[in-house]
């Protein structure tokens, strides 16, 4: 017997209990504590969910007993009775994970109804229309969520009835219409399920709780979790809350509001409501709701109360809140509150203004923006000049800011297929639903005909940082015919449209973009991050353009310049190929002589772009066969260029073939075989230094020469000796000196394990987490796609170790190497130049193990700066 | 200034100083201590050699000074003066590493001679022939060894003079002949070197010392070291010893002797000598020497003294000794002693007889045989029946036992080229020289026309465990014409000959072989090893035949059965292919259904072969594309067999293509994707158990199911659950039980690092050191060949980590995994099934980190048993 407690009344919980009760449950408890008008209820914990899965997807008897007891207590609190037609208690059953996953899991409202209870409710409220509306909604939701029946048939029944009755809106249905509808729904249910629709409220309740637990594992929740790095092991809680009714008539309603504008961050209540409706009507975007300001006229006192309460919540939680509420017969109830999803612009503005108003500290402000969100601000914006030349063909609500341009797609499948082919697409839908999440993710932007600023499309798009224009009234979607109309303009699958999510404008063509800059709130905020962080942030850059962009984004040096990228240039690859097909050292040296001035020129530009910041130059890394052609045709023509026979070139290509090129003749192994390569590269680095220094005496470039793929100290020493002999000779000749560094990448497990030895010969370590991850896991990134899918499905891995560093395994090696390295050389500089260097959770890890810097692509530099600051703040807790 | 002492007089050293003074130097010191007749001298240490290399291949001034001082002392001891014509001290300069490397490095005799000194020596000894013979020898050796002039021209000069004088042997030359020869030698020297032959004895001495140090790095020494796992960092010592002269006439001579027969182990003095000769004449095999027994008649008292001294040396060193001696004018001098190289048969007999005579303990006896040597005894021997049918065409000396059969090759180059093509060859030479070592290594056996039992060919062949017949007087080698004659039989490159190294017989054709058995001394000795060792020894075996062979060699179970080898069988591969081309689980299951009875049958046979010993079954490991055809032709025909289109099969082949197959979809990743695979294999294992148990109730097979390529505990758990569910269901059905185990291979670095977690789900770990080495070093075994050569040349790696486990890097992971695993589960069984499981130095390591067993190929089982015993003995020291 378990001694765990699986069910908590709202009166027993508070905001500190998110892990156990989920965000929604914890906040409902906290709001109860704060004395706010909360329909009471209870929470079935996340641990119950985990237990449910461990128990073969069954509710255990102790959980069932606890729920029954909680139900009894709820009956006492509400003075109503579950299943009693004379005084019925109805409940909602809703999911609530540790972190909010809007729309991803299931909700059931009005649970507890059957023929007797609905009749009792009708007579007790004197509002049969309300009662039967509630019942038909319950049947619809229960059939879908608990029993897995398709929603479509229910919607068809409604549409058929509308047609017959010649009405347009649900709201025009009468009580009798709903009664008729209920009969039709139940018939359909019976036909499909070969059983009557369940009438026993307790059966309904446990069915619904089970369904919510089950919905934790539905495909869209899985996708969302993967996208947001939420472990499946967390589970969801279930909240059972007594119903209040927004569908009781013209003095009732339901709505959603944000304490500040989630798109812009403006400090102004922002929301929508629908009169005579239940919650999902607002979110689903079926009716376009009214702006919250208008409530001031419709129900002034309710509006006043809501404004007060929402400010109280924001003050309490010290963050912008997303509040669901219901007005039942002119009485206001809050159904939930949570930190609101917001755009990056809004997040920055809210953080800055809350700090400046004295509501929060700088460190608290820094925690209010998710580093990943910044990505959005860094990508190109529409070129305003070009924008004037492209016609505006329509407009919608500016639901999620950003600039999106692409060809039209109509559904998820199409979006995925076409983006996999490399196309940029805009997803155009009548309205979006939770099933569309993957399609939204891959699209440039989303355009919908229906739905307001709090509709599914808008909320999810803002969460993703994806541009969205919603509720475009002039949009007609003809998916089957393969076109859309915006006003009278027709667009097919091959046409481009462009969306401006900040204005809501829709452009009928392709629009050019310009790079982003950091200014205003963004700049202010990033400066705070810089004050707090300990990790330096460098960039991975191979070109002066990238280097300059990264500097503009605040990079403090280059952490990785991949020299081979310079060799793939069409002007250069021939000299590279000459080098490769050489048979003697002399021939190779001659070919390298041609590459020298080009490489030196590159380094000069990089040094100049980086001023006095360090530039880490990684020596040639890829296997040589990557530079050679593979098709017979190319071999023929390139052999001619090289002045050798096609046969000779074919033989060379063959001789360089490798079974496992990732583990082949590459990295410093090339320099061991061909020391002349390292000599040429050293000459280029040092001569570039000399040239830059002579041209601009105010610059003092800091060259850091990085030897890749080292697995043994003797190997590093061998190459280092070549580097130092070459460099020192050139410097002596020129009567100059420079404190160049020679270090190594730690990307082979053996190097990590023997880091104490390797540190003897290294001025710095840079963790190459891409290769280190591959070799530590023993799978190649190029090939892992074919089986990792099953690993995620089967929960063997929860996330992609190439996206987030695997702290447990790879991280253990990194920590070991850092410790061993510093045991040998306490001032050993440690950095990371794998792609993880720009990923926030990885950055937190790198901060914790004492690295000196991370290096990432230019566009991730601001993200890394913020993540590094947050890592420091979190580490203090 | 260094405070190290680089030079030791023989009077200052003893046998404990081998690391510093080399084996020869230490033993000369010890013999001096024992009061034996040793020409005195001094040793320049191995540290001086290392210093020489660190110092840019120059002798440092402090070493030079120490040598000069030692020379002064030697002059005092001998009462002679270096360079003084009236009373000249001459010396030999010889290499001497920690372990004996016969013939690999350089030696110079008679150093200190010039025109004045040779004249003085002639008049002082009254033996001008001796004096000028010594001088011409010195010029030859010095020119070759120190100056790098080709020996060939010197030999040509000698041959021309013989022709002119119409004589056959060197011994027929007169003093005047030698004087003429000296002039010719010096002229040739001057012509080549553009300088006079050096006359200053000190210059000669330092030239010679430098040359010996240099010879540590010559190609044959490198090859020998690689073959024997001797680190280059050890360096060699140099011994400078005052000369005694075997070439002073008919009462002088020189020879080599073993205290027991190095070929058979017989306890009887065994050796050879030449009258009026210097050392290298015996070893080089130019003249065929006399058996040592005949010395009894020629110089009875010298013989008697030698027998006494040799017994004293064997008693002292407690091992069979290889002694060099010189008789100068009827006086016996010992020039060196060392443990003699011997054949495996001899090693066993000597060890057993020394123990049985009470000379040594069992543990000392166990240390007298090198585990690798046993290999020799395990390989097939000539089938004595077939032997009778093949004609004996000649005979030679049984220089090194064994059975060799192959086609004729004439030189090293040819031997290497043809063996690389997969041919088996016998190297046939007039005589062998140190340059031939690599060719000897790759050949099946060696046949020479010249040389005795202590000739180069014989000594090196015995050291290698290579069959050798030497001194076949009826052999004529016509290399340029491409044939040999043995008697009147002619053999070309395409003809087979067979050598019996135990009898000296040469057979004119191919001879069949039969498997070896363990009996006699071998069996006795192996039983001693079993008494001492702690590690169990299992075998890697996929077939009942291998399993039975391994049992006969003493294996205590199967440590690795690679189930996929069973699928490559032509009868089975089609069902395997059907499985692979399946699109659905049902199709796959159907194909697997066909494989089940075959696999079950294999396991039944293996269980029966192993009785009550454990059988570790590794589940399917290789990527599936290995089972599919690649050529268009094969695809065409196999598609037909499979009943699908060639296009469909081509698509399948393409879809399974991997960039780095070693790090691709293989190992337990297959079972995660296709659980039905693991189910079928489990069914086969458990049903095989049940069938065997029912047939033979006295057998209780111990199935150990091994999940390969695990990198994460959840992955192991997933597959283990499938295994256990399947197994338990079958056992329940059959109302039987078996204590089957489920374990994993540790072959991915992440698994080693997270072994504490993985141990939670594993009954055992088996280290897959092949893959673990690949992934830890980050190089693929298939590809590393293209660059590892340079790594050895440049001393970055000293040995092949696929041959000997890399204790420093890979070993650190193994140790970590063993420790972590046992922290979780103290009774966790630990083994190794990579190829290192049969390599002695690796076995010593595995013993030291506490593994329970090693597993190796059947033919390595006895080697592993002995190595495991030696590991225990060494660990006690």
PDB file of N, CA, C and O in Angstrom, chain A residues 267-305:
ATOM      1  N   UNK A 267       1.575  48.003 -21.246  1.00  0.00           N
ATOM      2  CA  UNK A 267       1.024  47.773 -19.909  1.00  0.00           C
ATOM      3  C   UNK A 267      -0.439  48.179 -19.883  1.00  0.00           C
ATOM      4  O   UNK A 267      -0.820  49.220 -19.362  1.00  0.00           O
ATOM      5  N   UNK A 268      -1.284  47.311 -20.456  1.00  0.00           N
ATOM      6  CA  UNK A 268      -2.701  47.631 -20.588  1.00  0.00           C
ATOM      7  C   UNK A 268      -3.440  46.308 -20.647  1.00  0.00           C
ATOM      8  O   UNK A 268      -3.029  45.399 -21.365  1.00  0.00           O
ATOM      9  N   UNK A 269      -4.498  46.215 -19.857  1.00  0.00           N
ATOM     10  CA  UNK A 269      -5.277  44.976 -19.842  1.00  0.00           C
ATOM     11  C   UNK A 269      -5.705  44.647 -21.264  1.00  0.00           C
ATOM     12  O   UNK A 269      -6.121  45.528 -22.027  1.00  0.00           O
ATOM     13  N   UNK A 270      -5.642  43.381 -21.582  1.00  0.00           N
ATOM     14  CA  UNK A 270      -5.776  42.999 -22.974  1.00  0.00           C
ATOM     15  C   UNK A 270      -6.518  41.678 -22.996  1.00  0.00           C
ATOM     16  O   UNK A 270      -6.061  40.674 -22.437  1.00  0.00           O
ATOM     17  N   UNK A 271      -7.703  41.665 -23.598  1.00  0.00           N
ATOM     18  CA  UNK A 271      -8.405  40.386 -23.571  1.00  0.00           C
ATOM     19  C   UNK A 271      -9.697  40.416 -24.344  1.00  0.00           C
ATOM     20  O   UNK A 271     -10.043  41.407 -25.013  1.00  0.00           O
ATOM     21  N   UNK A 272     -10.396  39.323 -24.232  1.00  0.00           N
ATOM     22  CA  UNK A 272     -11.587  39.132 -25.029  1.00  0.00           C
ATOM     23  C   UNK A 272     -12.605  38.351 -24.222  1.00  0.00           C
ATOM     24  O   UNK A 272     -12.255  37.678 -23.257  1.00  0.00           O
ATOM     25  N   UNK A 273     -13.860  38.451 -24.643  1.00  0.00           N
ATOM     26  CA  UNK A 273     -14.892  37.646 -23.980  1.00  0.00           C
ATOM     27  C   UNK A 273     -16.022  37.376 -24.955  1.00  0.00           C
ATOM     28  O   UNK A 273     -16.144  38.029 -26.001  1.00  0.00           O
ATOM     29  N   UNK A 274     -16.825  36.392 -24.598  1.00  0.00           N
ATOM     30  CA  UNK A 274     -18.014  36.058 -25.370  1.00  0.00           C
ATOM     31  C   UNK A 274     -19.172  35.973 -24.385  1.00  0.00           C
ATOM     32  O   UNK A 274     -19.040  35.360 -23.323  1.00  0.00           O
ATOM     33  N   UNK A 275     -20.255  36.570 -24.730  1.00  0.00           N
ATOM     34  CA  UNK A 275     -21.438  36.478 -23.884  1.00  0.00           C
ATOM     35  C   UNK A 275     -22.146  35.162 -24.190  1.00  0.00           C
ATOM     36  O   UNK A 275     -22.161  34.691 -25.337  1.00  0.00           O
ATOM     37  N   UNK A 276     -22.703  34.593 -23.141  1.00  0.00           N
ATOM     38  CA  UNK A 276     -23.449  33.348 -23.275  1.00  0.00           C
ATOM     39  C   UNK A 276     -22.623  32.260 -23.980  1.00  0.00           C
ATOM     40  O   UNK A 276     -23.021  31.739 -25.036  1.00  0.00           O
ATOM     41  N   UNK A 277     -21.529  31.959 -23.394  1.00  0.00           N
ATOM     42  CA  UNK A 277     -20.644  30.962 -24.029  1.00  0.00           C
ATOM     43  C   UNK A 277     -19.877  30.203 -22.957  1.00  0.00           C
ATOM     44  O   UNK A 277     -19.840  30.614 -21.794  1.00  0.00           O
ATOM     45  N   UNK A 278     -19.298  29.079 -23.362  1.00  0.00           N
ATOM     46  CA  UNK A 278     -18.382  28.390 -22.446  1.00  0.00           C
ATOM     47  C   UNK A 278     -16.960  28.492 -22.990  1.00  0.00           C
ATOM     48  O   UNK A 278     -16.752  28.756 -24.180  1.00  0.00           O
ATOM     49  N   UNK A 279     -16.035  28.276 -22.074  1.00  0.00           N
ATOM     50  CA  UNK A 279     -14.603  28.523 -22.330  1.00  0.00           C
ATOM     51  C   UNK A 279     -14.088  28.199 -23.720  1.00  0.00           C
ATOM     52  O   UNK A 279     -13.492  29.046 -24.379  1.00  0.00           O
ATOM     53  N   UNK A 280     -14.350  26.998 -24.180  1.00  0.00           N
ATOM     54  CA  UNK A 280     -13.687  26.605 -25.431  1.00  0.00           C
ATOM     55  C   UNK A 280     -14.155  27.399 -26.633  1.00  0.00           C
ATOM     56  O   UNK A 280     -13.501  27.428 -27.669  1.00  0.00           O
ATOM     57  N   UNK A 281     -15.303  28.075 -26.501  1.00  0.00           N
ATOM     58  CA  UNK A 281     -15.786  28.897 -27.620  1.00  0.00           C
ATOM     59  C   UNK A 281     -14.812  30.031 -27.924  1.00  0.00           C
ATOM     60  O   UNK A 281     -14.595  30.405 -29.075  1.00  0.00           O
ATOM     61  N   UNK A 282     -14.208  30.588 -26.869  1.00  0.00           N
ATOM     62  CA  UNK A 282     -13.260  31.694 -27.066  1.00  0.00           C
ATOM     63  C   UNK A 282     -11.980  31.165 -27.707  1.00  0.00           C
ATOM     64  O   UNK A 282     -11.501  31.672 -28.718  1.00  0.00           O
ATOM     65  N   UNK A 283     -11.457  30.118 -27.089  1.00  0.00           N
ATOM     66  CA  UNK A 283     -10.162  29.602 -27.543  1.00  0.00           C
ATOM     67  C   UNK A 283     -10.258  29.019 -28.949  1.00  0.00           C
ATOM     68  O   UNK A 283      -9.367  29.197 -29.769  1.00  0.00           O
ATOM     69  N   UNK A 284     -11.357  28.324 -29.219  1.00  0.00           N
ATOM     70  CA  UNK A 284     -11.457  27.634 -30.501  1.00  0.00           C
ATOM     71  C   UNK A 284     -11.604  28.593 -31.664  1.00  0.00           C
ATOM     72  O   UNK A 284     -11.364  28.223 -32.807  1.00  0.00           O
ATOM     73  N   UNK A 285     -11.969  29.828 -31.359  1.00  0.00           N
ATOM     74  CA  UNK A 285     -12.055  30.808 -32.446  1.00  0.00           C
ATOM     75  C   UNK A 285     -13.259  30.622 -33.344  1.00  0.00           C
ATOM     76  O   UNK A 285     -13.275  31.106 -34.473  1.00  0.00           O
ATOM     77  N   UNK A 286     -14.293  29.934 -32.854  1.00  0.00           N
ATOM     78  CA  UNK A 286     -15.465  29.718 -33.716  1.00  0.00           C
ATOM     79  C   UNK A 286     -16.250  31.028 -33.876  1.00  0.00           C
ATOM     80  O   UNK A 286     -16.625  31.398 -34.980  1.00  0.00           O
ATOM     81  N   UNK A 287     -16.506  31.704 -32.752  1.00  0.00           N
ATOM     82  CA  UNK A 287     -17.084  33.061 -32.832  1.00  0.00           C
ATOM     83  C   UNK A 287     -15.963  34.048 -32.558  1.00  0.00           C
ATOM     84  O   UNK A 287     -15.092  33.788 -31.731  1.00  0.00           O
ATOM     85  N   UNK A 288     -15.982  35.171 -33.232  1.00  0.00           N
ATOM     86  CA  UNK A 288     -14.955  36.168 -32.933  1.00  0.00           C
ATOM     87  C   UNK A 288     -15.420  36.986 -31.735  1.00  0.00           C
ATOM     88  O   UNK A 288     -16.485  37.598 -31.762  1.00  0.00           O
ATOM     89  N   UNK A 289     -14.627  36.964 -30.666  1.00  0.00           N
ATOM     90  CA  UNK A 289     -15.089  37.556 -29.406  1.00  0.00           C
ATOM     91  C   UNK A 289     -14.928  39.089 -29.367  1.00  0.00           C
ATOM     92  O   UNK A 289     -14.339  39.685 -30.270  1.00  0.00           O
ATOM     93  N   UNK A 290     -15.437  39.686 -28.309  1.00  0.00           N
ATOM     94  CA  UNK A 290     -15.349  41.139 -28.141  1.00  0.00           C
ATOM     95  C   UNK A 290     -14.123  41.486 -27.309  1.00  0.00           C
ATOM     96  O   UNK A 290     -13.672  40.704 -26.465  1.00  0.00           O
ATOM     97  N   UNK A 291     -13.602  42.706 -27.543  1.00  0.00           N
ATOM     98  CA  UNK A 291     -12.479  43.199 -26.753  1.00  0.00           C
ATOM     99  C   UNK A 291     -12.929  43.428 -25.318  1.00  0.00           C
ATOM    100  O   UNK A 291     -14.063  43.859 -25.077  1.00  0.00           O
ATOM    101  N   UNK A 292     -12.029  43.209 -24.381  1.00  0.00           N
ATOM    102  CA  UNK A 292     -12.417  43.289 -22.968  1.00  0.00           C
ATOM    103  C   UNK A 292     -12.885  44.689 -22.566  1.00  0.00           C
ATOM    104  O   UNK A 292     -13.752  44.840 -21.706  1.00  0.00           O
ATOM    105  N   UNK A 293     -12.336  45.726 -23.225  1.00  0.00           N
ATOM    106  CA  UNK A 293     -12.738  47.095 -22.871  1.00  0.00           C
ATOM    107  C   UNK A 293     -14.255  47.281 -22.958  1.00  0.00           C
ATOM    108  O   UNK A 293     -14.854  48.033 -22.192  1.00  0.00           O
ATOM    109  N   UNK A 294     -14.860  46.574 -23.911  1.00  0.00           N
ATOM    110  CA  UNK A 294     -16.304  46.782 -24.116  1.00  0.00           C
ATOM    111  C   UNK A 294     -17.106  46.240 -22.942  1.00  0.00           C
ATOM    112  O   UNK A 294     -18.271  46.599 -22.763  1.00  0.00           O
ATOM    113  N   UNK A 295     -16.483  45.385 -22.130  1.00  0.00           N
ATOM    114  CA  UNK A 295     -17.186  44.837 -20.960  1.00  0.00           C
ATOM    115  C   UNK A 295     -17.537  45.963 -19.976  1.00  0.00           C
ATOM    116  O   UNK A 295     -18.503  45.868 -19.220  1.00  0.00           O
ATOM    117  N   UNK A 296     -16.707  47.019 -20.032  1.00  0.00           N
ATOM    118  CA  UNK A 296     -16.920  48.179 -19.163  1.00  0.00           C
ATOM    119  C   UNK A 296     -18.341  48.729 -19.342  1.00  0.00           C
ATOM    120  O   UNK A 296     -18.974  49.144 -18.369  1.00  0.00           O
ATOM    121  N   UNK A 297     -18.806  48.681 -20.585  1.00  0.00           N
ATOM    122  CA  UNK A 297     -20.157  49.186 -20.821  1.00  0.00           C
ATOM    123  C   UNK A 297     -21.206  48.133 -20.515  1.00  0.00           C
ATOM    124  O   UNK A 297     -22.248  48.409 -19.941  1.00  0.00           O
ATOM    125  N   UNK A 298     -20.897  46.868 -20.882  1.00  0.00           N
ATOM    126  CA  UNK A 298     -21.892  45.806 -20.727  1.00  0.00           C
ATOM    127  C   UNK A 298     -22.135  45.483 -19.251  1.00  0.00           C
ATOM    128  O   UNK A 298     -23.277  45.388 -18.799  1.00  0.00           O
ATOM    129  N   UNK A 299     -21.035  45.296 -18.492  1.00  0.00           N
ATOM    130  CA  UNK A 299     -21.171  44.970 -17.060  1.00  0.00           C
ATOM    131  C   UNK A 299     -20.121  45.760 -16.290  1.00  0.00           C
ATOM    132  O   UNK A 299     -19.067  45.213 -15.911  1.00  0.00           O
ATOM    133  N   UNK A 300     -20.378  47.027 -16.042  1.00  0.00           N
ATOM    134  CA  UNK A 300     -19.342  47.904 -15.475  1.00  0.00           C
ATOM    135  C   UNK A 300     -18.747  47.373 -14.162  1.00  0.00           C
ATOM    136  O   UNK A 300     -17.516  47.410 -13.994  1.00  0.00           O
ATOM    137  N   UNK A 301     -19.558  46.850 -13.290  1.00  0.00           N
ATOM    138  CA  UNK A 301     -18.985  46.465 -11.992  1.00  0.00           C
ATOM    139  C   UNK A 301     -18.128  45.206 -12.121  1.00  0.00           C
ATOM    140  O   UNK A 301     -17.096  45.059 -11.474  1.00  0.00           O
ATOM    141  N   UNK A 302     -18.582  44.307 -12.973  1.00  0.00           N
ATOM    142  CA  UNK A 302     -17.760  43.109 -13.215  1.00  0.00           C
ATOM    143  C   UNK A 302     -16.419  43.519 -13.801  1.00  0.00           C
ATOM    144  O   UNK A 302     -15.359  43.044 -13.383  1.00  0.00           O
ATOM    145  N   UNK A 303     -16.466  44.455 -14.743  1.00  0.00           N
ATOM    146  CA  UNK A 303     -15.228  44.910 -15.384  1.00  0.00           C
ATOM    147  C   UNK A 303     -14.288  45.505 -14.342  1.00  0.00           C
ATOM    148  O   UNK A 303     -13.102  45.174 -14.293  1.00  0.00           O
ATOM    149  N   UNK A 304     -14.855  46.361 -13.467  1.00  0.00           N
ATOM    150  CA  UNK A 304     -14.047  47.023 -12.438  1.00  0.00           C
ATOM    151  C   UNK A 304     -13.389  45.970 -11.526  1.00  0.00           C
ATOM    152  O   UNK A 304     -12.197  46.010 -11.251  1.00  0.00           O
ATOM    153  N   UNK A 305     -14.206  45.007 -11.138  1.00  0.00           N
ATOM    154  CA  UNK A 305     -13.685  43.946 -10.262  1.00  0.00           C
ATOM    155  C   UNK A 305     -12.577  43.180 -10.966  1.00  0.00           C
ATOM    156  O   UNK A 305     -11.531  42.864 -10.393  1.00  0.00           O
TER     157      UNK A 305
END
